[in-house]
Amino acid sequence: MSATFNKAGTILIATDNDKLYFFDVVTHLILEDFELGLLPGESIKKIRLSLDGQYLIVFLSNELHEESSKFYWMPMPAITGTPL
């Protein structure tokens, strides 16, 4: 499990290894969630944002096949949180 904040600090991005969740940090509401569809043995090692805040990077670890551990990236969805 891992979590990070968006560049503005208004959205918490977290995972439970089944989904990615985007939470509004002020209201604590789930703004969006995405199914991960991980393979057997895969788990999220960490999630981070790119330096410009435009991409979410997901680092995976595979207990069964360490050589197949990998990372994925996706553009940050057009979600806005409540201003702080």
N, CA, C and O of each residue as an XYZ file, in Angstrom:
336
protein
N       0.838     -1.160      0.000
C       0.000      0.000      0.000
C       0.893      1.237      0.000
O       1.977      1.251      0.585
N       0.406      2.262     -0.669
C       1.181      3.485     -0.785
C       0.228      4.643     -1.012
O      -0.925      4.450     -1.399
N       0.720      5.849     -0.767
C      -0.089      7.047     -0.985
C       0.825      8.230     -1.275
O       1.995      8.235     -0.894
N       0.275      9.228     -1.952
C       0.987     10.473     -2.226
C      -0.048     11.569     -2.448
O      -1.220     11.285     -2.697
N       0.383     12.805     -2.357
C      -0.491     13.947     -2.614
C      -0.204     14.506     -3.999
O       0.905     14.372     -4.516
N      -1.230     15.143     -4.606
C      -0.993     15.811     -5.877
C      -0.146     17.055     -5.630
O       0.122     17.412     -4.483
N       0.269     17.707     -6.698
C       1.192     18.834     -6.597
C       0.612     19.983     -5.768
O       1.354     20.664     -5.060
N      -0.702     20.209     -5.847
C      -1.349     21.292     -5.097
C      -1.626     20.910     -3.648
O      -1.924     21.774     -2.823
N      -1.527     19.614     -3.332
C      -1.806     19.155     -1.980
C      -3.281     19.029     -1.659
O      -3.647     18.889     -0.492
N      -4.142     19.077     -2.679
C      -5.591     19.029     -2.459
C      -6.181     17.642     -2.655
O      -7.332     17.400     -2.292
N      -5.399     16.724     -3.229
C      -5.883     15.368     -3.497
C      -4.876     14.363     -2.944
O      -3.675     14.473     -3.194
N      -5.373     13.385     -2.192
C      -4.561     12.263     -1.731
C      -4.818     11.098     -2.675
O      -5.968     10.718     -2.899
N      -3.759     10.536     -3.223
C      -3.855      9.388     -4.117
C      -3.336      8.192     -3.339
O      -2.188      8.189     -2.894
N      -4.174      7.177     -3.172
C      -3.812      6.019     -2.346
C      -4.232      4.734     -3.045
O      -5.059      4.753     -3.957
N      -3.656      3.620     -2.610
C      -3.994      2.327     -3.182
C      -4.131      1.284     -2.086
O      -3.496      1.369     -1.034
N      -4.977      0.296     -2.359
C      -5.105     -0.873     -1.480
C      -4.730     -2.145     -2.240
O      -5.096     -3.244     -1.824
N      -4.003     -2.004     -3.350
C      -3.584     -3.073     -4.260
C      -4.719     -3.607     -5.122
O      -4.483     -4.484     -5.954
N      -5.933     -3.116     -4.956
C      -7.034     -3.458     -5.851
C      -7.412     -2.266     -6.720
O      -7.714     -2.422     -7.903
N      -7.393     -1.081     -6.130
C      -7.790      0.140     -6.829
C      -6.863      1.285     -6.453
O      -6.195      1.259     -5.419
N      -6.843      2.298     -7.327
C      -6.259      3.593     -6.995
C      -7.412      4.491     -6.579
O      -8.429      4.549     -7.270
N      -7.270      5.185     -5.471
C      -8.308      6.084     -4.975
C      -7.790      7.511     -4.974
O      -6.637      7.764     -4.623
N      -8.645      8.435     -5.368
C      -8.341      9.858     -5.338
C      -9.292     10.505     -4.336
O     -10.497     10.582     -4.574
N      -8.741     10.970     -3.211
C      -9.532     11.552     -2.129
C      -9.372     13.068     -2.095
O      -8.276     13.584     -2.311
N     -10.461     13.779     -1.825
C     -10.400     15.206     -1.535
C      -9.898     15.341     -0.101
O     -10.504     14.783      0.814
N      -8.802     16.069      0.115
C      -8.216     16.125      1.457
C      -9.045     16.958      2.436
O      -8.906     16.782      3.647
N      -9.893     17.848      1.955
C     -10.716     18.666      2.843
C     -11.981     17.924      3.257
O     -12.321     17.874      4.439
N     -12.683     17.342      2.272
C     -13.963     16.681      2.561
C     -13.811     15.195      2.849
O     -14.736     14.577      3.377
N     -12.658     14.603      2.512
C     -12.365     13.173      2.667
C     -13.235     12.295      1.769
O     -13.337     11.091      2.002
N     -13.859     12.874      0.756
C     -14.674     12.108     -0.183
C     -13.794     11.478     -1.253
O     -12.767     12.039     -1.635
N     -14.207     10.300     -1.738
C     -13.525      9.677     -2.873
C     -14.006     10.381     -4.135
O     -15.197     10.363     -4.444
N     -13.084     10.998     -4.861
C     -13.422     11.711     -6.084
C     -13.444     10.783     -7.291
O     -14.232     10.978     -8.216
N     -12.579      9.774     -7.279
C     -12.445      8.858     -8.419
C     -11.730      7.616     -7.926
O     -10.952      7.672     -6.974
N     -11.998      6.484     -8.583
C     -11.224      5.275     -8.315
C     -11.022      4.516     -9.614
O     -11.849      4.581    -10.524
N      -9.911      3.796     -9.689
C      -9.538      3.046    -10.881
C      -9.152      1.631    -10.482
O      -8.365      1.445     -9.554
N      -9.698      0.623    -11.174
C      -9.304     -0.777    -10.966
C      -7.877     -0.962    -11.464
O      -7.509     -0.430    -12.512
N      -7.077     -1.709    -10.722
C      -5.687     -1.938    -11.108
C      -5.501     -3.198    -11.947
O      -4.705     -3.186    -12.885
N      -6.205     -4.274    -11.643
C      -6.077     -5.508    -12.406
C      -4.688     -6.108    -12.349
O      -4.132     -6.478    -13.383
N      -4.118     -6.211    -11.162
C      -2.770     -6.758    -11.017
C      -2.761     -8.266    -11.236
O      -3.759     -8.945    -10.996
N      -1.633     -8.775    -11.691
C      -1.451    -10.206    -11.886
C      -1.191    -10.888    -10.549
O      -0.820    -10.218     -9.585
N      -1.378    -12.212    -10.464
C      -1.076    -12.924     -9.213
C       0.376    -12.684     -8.794
O       1.286    -12.778     -9.617
N       0.588    -12.379     -7.532
C       1.926    -12.125     -7.013
C       2.359    -10.677     -7.100
O       3.341    -10.296     -6.463
N       1.651     -9.846     -7.878
C       2.019     -8.442     -8.003
C       1.427     -7.624     -6.863
O       0.312     -7.878     -6.407
N       2.185     -6.656     -6.420
C       1.689     -5.715     -5.420
C       2.314     -4.352     -5.692
O       3.383     -4.252     -6.293
N       1.639     -3.323     -5.244
C       2.136     -1.963     -5.415
C       3.245     -1.721     -4.396
O       3.053     -1.898     -3.193
N       4.395     -1.317     -4.894
C       5.510     -0.987     -4.006
C       5.399      0.474     -3.571
O       5.556      0.792     -2.392
N       5.126      1.364     -4.539
C       4.920      2.774     -4.222
C       4.249      3.471     -5.396
O       4.327      3.011     -6.535
N       3.593      4.582     -5.105
C       3.050      5.452     -6.143
C       3.641      6.841     -5.940
O       3.786      7.310     -4.811
N       3.974      7.479     -7.032
C       4.583      8.806     -6.987
C       4.067      9.630     -8.158
O       3.483      9.096     -9.101
N       4.289     10.933     -8.085
C       3.970     11.834     -9.182
C       5.251     12.237     -9.890
O       6.322     12.283     -9.285
N       5.128     12.528    -11.187
C       6.271     13.061    -11.922
C       6.600     14.449    -11.368
O       5.778     15.050    -10.678
N       7.781     14.952    -11.663
C       8.203     16.252    -11.137
C       7.258     17.378    -11.532
O       7.055     18.317    -10.763
N       6.679     17.291    -12.727
C       5.749     18.338    -13.160
C       4.320     18.100    -12.672
O       3.447     18.939    -12.893
N       4.071     16.964    -12.010
C       2.746     16.673    -11.477
C       1.733     16.220    -12.506
O       0.548     16.105    -12.194
N       2.175     15.960    -13.733
C       1.255     15.592    -14.804
C       1.012     14.090    -14.908
O       0.009     13.670    -15.484
N       1.913     13.275    -14.360
C       1.808     11.823    -14.495
C       1.895     11.133    -13.138
O       2.667     11.530    -12.265
N       1.091     10.102    -12.987
C       1.130      9.249    -11.809
C       1.946      8.018    -12.180
O       1.693      7.394    -13.211
N       2.920      7.664    -11.351
C       3.798      6.530    -11.617
C       3.547      5.478    -10.545
O       3.602      5.769     -9.350
N       3.271      4.247    -10.985
C       2.969      3.137    -10.081
C       4.086      2.107    -10.211
O       4.289      1.547    -11.289
N       4.808      1.854     -9.127
C       5.888      0.872     -9.107
C       5.339     -0.436     -8.545
O       4.777     -0.461     -7.450
N       5.506     -1.524     -9.302
C       4.992     -2.833     -8.903
C       6.128     -3.769     -8.529
O       7.236     -3.668     -9.057
N       5.840     -4.669     -7.623
C       6.759     -5.733     -7.252
C       6.028     -7.051     -7.473
O       4.836     -7.159     -7.186
N       6.742     -8.052     -7.983
C       6.139     -9.356     -8.216
C       6.916    -10.391     -7.414
O       8.067    -10.693     -7.730
N       6.285    -10.932     -6.374
C       6.945    -11.914     -5.511
C       7.298    -13.196     -6.254
O       8.294    -13.845     -5.933
N       6.491    -13.566     -7.245
C       6.704    -14.824     -7.959
C       7.805    -14.717     -9.004
O       8.557    -15.669     -9.212
N       7.903    -13.573     -9.660
C       8.872    -13.379    -10.744
C       9.522    -12.012    -10.569
O       9.106    -11.038    -11.196
N      10.533    -11.941     -9.726
C      11.160    -10.654     -9.406
C      11.661     -9.937    -10.662
O      11.647     -8.707    -10.719
N      12.099    -10.693    -11.660
C      12.601    -10.062    -12.885
C      11.501     -9.373    -13.683
O      11.789     -8.566    -14.566
N      10.239     -9.687    -13.377
C       9.147     -9.048    -14.113
C       8.525     -7.886    -13.335
O       7.475     -7.373    -13.721
N       9.169     -7.473    -12.244
C       8.686     -6.282    -11.545
C       8.784     -5.099    -12.503
O       9.714     -5.030    -13.306
N       7.844     -4.178    -12.428
C       7.764     -3.124    -13.444
C       7.118     -1.877    -12.867
O       6.779     -1.822    -11.685
N       6.954     -0.876    -13.724
C       6.215      0.312    -13.322
C       5.300      0.731    -14.466
O       5.573      0.467    -15.637
N       4.220      1.382    -14.097
C       3.259      1.920    -15.055
C       3.134      3.412    -14.816
O       3.438      3.897    -13.726
N       2.698      4.125    -15.804
C       2.417      5.541    -15.634
C       1.097      5.845    -16.310
O       0.687      5.163    -17.249
N       0.446      6.870    -15.823
C      -0.806      7.322    -16.423
C      -0.898      8.830    -16.232
O      -0.416      9.360    -15.230
N      -1.515      9.526    -17.190
C      -1.731     10.963    -16.984
C      -2.640     11.179    -15.779
O      -3.559     10.396    -15.540
N      -2.386     12.219    -15.037
C      -3.251     12.550    -13.909
C      -4.639     12.886    -14.448
O      -4.762     13.677    -15.383
N      -5.688     12.293    -13.870
C      -7.037     12.620    -14.325
C      -7.370     14.086    -14.023
O      -6.799     14.695    -13.119
N      -8.286     14.622    -14.785
C      -8.700     16.022    -14.614
C      -9.647     16.134    -13.422
O     -10.850     16.341    -13.584
N      -9.084     15.994    -12.227
C      -9.845     16.046    -10.982
C      -9.319     17.227    -10.178
O      -8.110     17.447    -10.108
N     -10.215     17.978     -9.580
C      -9.777     19.059     -8.708
C     -10.328     18.838     -7.313
O     -11.479     18.435     -7.144
N      -9.509     19.101     -6.327
C      -9.931     18.984     -4.938
C     -10.393     20.328     -4.407
O     -10.234     21.358     -5.063
N     -10.958     20.309     -3.230
C     -11.383     21.539     -2.568
C     -10.143     22.352     -2.199
O      -9.219     21.815     -1.587
N     -10.107     23.640     -2.561
C      -8.933     24.455     -2.208
C      -8.690     24.460     -0.704
O      -9.631     24.472      0.089
N      -7.426     24.452     -0.325
C      -7.066     24.456      1.100
C      -7.238     25.831      1.702
O      -6.982     26.020      2.891
